[in-house]
XYZ file of N, CA and C in Angstrom:
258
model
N 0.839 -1.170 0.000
C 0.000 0.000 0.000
C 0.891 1.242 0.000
N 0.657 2.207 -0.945
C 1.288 3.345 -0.951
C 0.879 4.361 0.350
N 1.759 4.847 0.868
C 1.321 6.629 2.114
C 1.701 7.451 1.368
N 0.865 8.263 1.074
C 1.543 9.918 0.371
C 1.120 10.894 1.923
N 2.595 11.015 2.323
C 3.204 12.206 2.499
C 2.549 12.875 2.313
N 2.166 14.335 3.015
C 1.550 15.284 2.633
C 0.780 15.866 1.489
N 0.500 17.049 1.426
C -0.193 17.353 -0.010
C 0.835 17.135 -1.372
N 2.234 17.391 -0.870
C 2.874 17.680 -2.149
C 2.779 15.987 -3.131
N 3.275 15.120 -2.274
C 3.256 13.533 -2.370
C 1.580 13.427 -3.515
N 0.603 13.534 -3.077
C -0.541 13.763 -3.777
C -0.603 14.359 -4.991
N 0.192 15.798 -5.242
C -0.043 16.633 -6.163
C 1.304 16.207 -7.532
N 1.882 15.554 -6.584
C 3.194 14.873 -7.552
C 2.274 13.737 -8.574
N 1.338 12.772 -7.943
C 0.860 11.939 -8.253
C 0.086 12.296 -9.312
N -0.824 13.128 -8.960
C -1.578 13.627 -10.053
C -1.178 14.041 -11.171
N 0.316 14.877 -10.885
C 0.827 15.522 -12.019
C 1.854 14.410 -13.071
N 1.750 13.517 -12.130
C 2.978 12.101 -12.974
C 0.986 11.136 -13.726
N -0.019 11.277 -13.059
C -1.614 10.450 -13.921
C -1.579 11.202 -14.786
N -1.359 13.092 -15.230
C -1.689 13.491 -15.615
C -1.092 13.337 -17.421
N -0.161 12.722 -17.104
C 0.999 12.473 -18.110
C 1.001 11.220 -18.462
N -0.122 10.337 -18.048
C -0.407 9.128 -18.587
C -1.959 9.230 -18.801
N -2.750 10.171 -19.101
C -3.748 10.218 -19.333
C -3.663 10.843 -20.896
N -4.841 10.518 -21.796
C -4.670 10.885 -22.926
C -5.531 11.581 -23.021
N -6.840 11.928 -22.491
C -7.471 13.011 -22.447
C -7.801 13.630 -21.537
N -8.378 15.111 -21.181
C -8.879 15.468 -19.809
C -9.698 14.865 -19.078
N -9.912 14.400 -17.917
C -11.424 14.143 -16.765
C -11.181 15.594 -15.921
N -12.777 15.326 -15.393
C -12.584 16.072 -14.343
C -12.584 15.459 -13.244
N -12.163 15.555 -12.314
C -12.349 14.459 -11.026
C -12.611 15.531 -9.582
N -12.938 14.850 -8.373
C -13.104 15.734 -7.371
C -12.626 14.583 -6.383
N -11.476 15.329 -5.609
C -10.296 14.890 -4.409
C -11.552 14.686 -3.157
N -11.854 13.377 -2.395
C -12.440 13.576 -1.045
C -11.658 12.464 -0.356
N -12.057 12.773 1.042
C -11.913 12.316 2.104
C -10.563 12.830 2.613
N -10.051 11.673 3.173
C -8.497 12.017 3.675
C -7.364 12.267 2.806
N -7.891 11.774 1.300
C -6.573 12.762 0.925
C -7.359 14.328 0.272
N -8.482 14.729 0.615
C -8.496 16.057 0.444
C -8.152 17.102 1.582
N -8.227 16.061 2.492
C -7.895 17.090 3.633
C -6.125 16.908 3.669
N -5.726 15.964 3.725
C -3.725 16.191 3.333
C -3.489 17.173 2.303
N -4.130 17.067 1.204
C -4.179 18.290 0.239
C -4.127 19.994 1.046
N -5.191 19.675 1.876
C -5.395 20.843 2.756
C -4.686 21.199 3.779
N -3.710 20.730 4.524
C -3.139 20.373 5.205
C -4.204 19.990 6.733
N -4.991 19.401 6.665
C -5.523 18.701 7.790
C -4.880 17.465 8.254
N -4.487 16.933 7.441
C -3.784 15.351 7.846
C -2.375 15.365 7.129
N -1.578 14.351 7.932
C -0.548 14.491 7.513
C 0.323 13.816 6.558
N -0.401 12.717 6.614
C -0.593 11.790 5.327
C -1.935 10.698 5.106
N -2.170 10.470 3.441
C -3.308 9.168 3.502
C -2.521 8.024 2.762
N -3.308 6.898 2.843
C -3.132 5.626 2.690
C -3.685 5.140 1.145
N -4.438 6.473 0.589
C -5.191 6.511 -0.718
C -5.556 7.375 -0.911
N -5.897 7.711 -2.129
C -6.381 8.709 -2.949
C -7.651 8.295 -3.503
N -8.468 9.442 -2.897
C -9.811 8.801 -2.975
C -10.421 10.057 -4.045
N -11.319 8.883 -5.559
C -11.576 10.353 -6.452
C -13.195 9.864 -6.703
N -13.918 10.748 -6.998
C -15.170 10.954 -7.398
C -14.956 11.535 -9.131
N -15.347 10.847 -9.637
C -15.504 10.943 -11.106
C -16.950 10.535 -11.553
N -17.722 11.796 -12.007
C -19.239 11.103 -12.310
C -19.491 10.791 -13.747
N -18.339 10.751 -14.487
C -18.833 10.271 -16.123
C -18.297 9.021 -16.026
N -19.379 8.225 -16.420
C -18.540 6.987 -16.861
C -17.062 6.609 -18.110
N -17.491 7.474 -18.678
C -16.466 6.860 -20.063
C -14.912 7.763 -19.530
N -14.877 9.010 -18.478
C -13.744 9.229 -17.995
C -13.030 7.979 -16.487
N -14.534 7.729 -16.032
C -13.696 6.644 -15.228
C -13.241 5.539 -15.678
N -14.096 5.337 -16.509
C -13.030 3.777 -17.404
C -11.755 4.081 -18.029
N -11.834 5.193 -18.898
C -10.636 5.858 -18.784
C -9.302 5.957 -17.920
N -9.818 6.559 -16.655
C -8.762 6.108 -15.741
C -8.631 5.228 -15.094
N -9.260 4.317 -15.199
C -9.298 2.747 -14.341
C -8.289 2.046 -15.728
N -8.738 1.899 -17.084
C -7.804 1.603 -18.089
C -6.039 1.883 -17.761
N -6.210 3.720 -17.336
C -4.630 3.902 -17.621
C -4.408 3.581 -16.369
N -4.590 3.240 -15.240
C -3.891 2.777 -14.294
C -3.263 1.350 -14.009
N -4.477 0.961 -14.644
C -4.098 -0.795 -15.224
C -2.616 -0.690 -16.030
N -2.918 -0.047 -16.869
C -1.718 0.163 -18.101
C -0.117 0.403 -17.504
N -0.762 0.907 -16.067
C 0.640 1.630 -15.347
C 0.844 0.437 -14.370
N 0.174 -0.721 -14.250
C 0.720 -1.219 -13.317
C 0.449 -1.384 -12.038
N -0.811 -0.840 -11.558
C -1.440 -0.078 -10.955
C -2.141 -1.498 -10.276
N -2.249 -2.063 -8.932
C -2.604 -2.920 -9.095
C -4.564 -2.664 -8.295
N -5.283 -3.591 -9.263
C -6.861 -3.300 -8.335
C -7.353 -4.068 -7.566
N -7.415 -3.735 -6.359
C -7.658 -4.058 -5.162
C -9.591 -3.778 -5.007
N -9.895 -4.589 -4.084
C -11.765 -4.449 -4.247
C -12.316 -2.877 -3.572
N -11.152 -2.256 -3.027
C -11.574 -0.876 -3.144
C -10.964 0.043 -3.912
N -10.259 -0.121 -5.215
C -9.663 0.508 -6.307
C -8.353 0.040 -6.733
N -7.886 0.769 -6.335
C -6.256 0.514 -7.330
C -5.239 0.762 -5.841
N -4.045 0.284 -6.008
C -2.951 0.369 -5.070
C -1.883 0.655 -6.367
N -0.514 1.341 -5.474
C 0.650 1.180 -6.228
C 1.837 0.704 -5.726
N 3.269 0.848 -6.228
C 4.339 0.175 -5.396
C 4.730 1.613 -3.793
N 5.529 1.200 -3.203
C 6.173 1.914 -1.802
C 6.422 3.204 -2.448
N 6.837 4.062 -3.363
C 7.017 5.049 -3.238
C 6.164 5.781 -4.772
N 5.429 6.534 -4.024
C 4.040 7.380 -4.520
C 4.642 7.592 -5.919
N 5.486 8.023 -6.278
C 6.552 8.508 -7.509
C 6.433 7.884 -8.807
N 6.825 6.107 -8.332
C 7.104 5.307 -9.091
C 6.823 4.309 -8.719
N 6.604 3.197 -10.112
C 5.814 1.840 -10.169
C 6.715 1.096 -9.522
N 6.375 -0.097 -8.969
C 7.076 -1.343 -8.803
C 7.389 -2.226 -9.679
């Protein structure tokens, strides 16, 4: 299971999906990693996203697969460091 570290750990992540995504979604950050985002917490255990179109969440359920990304029955996990795959 990946911990991201604070907000930056999070915003790294997004910006390394963002570069394996081939088109835009929109998505919306909740729970505990919106509040690490915020600085309420100091780290989460996941990245939790709300995406209400279907054809963008298959989308990103696709490219995460693609990355390696492994899916677990509550989404996806990655390797020990938020950065990079295992």
């Amino acid at each position: 299971m990946t911990v991201f570290r604070g907000g930056d750990a999070i915003r790294t992540f997004f910006e390394e999906l963002d570069t394996w995504l081939s088109e835009p979604i929109e998505a919306y950050l909740l729970g505990g990693s919106a509040m690490t985002v915020h600085g309420l917490k100091d780290q989460t255990e996941d990245i939790d996203l709300g995406i209400g179109v279907v054809d963008e969440f298959e989308h990103v359920s696709q490219t995460l697969q693609s990355q390696r990304c492994k899916e677990e029955a509550h989404g996806f996990s990655r390797g020990r460091n938020p950065t990079r795959l295992e």
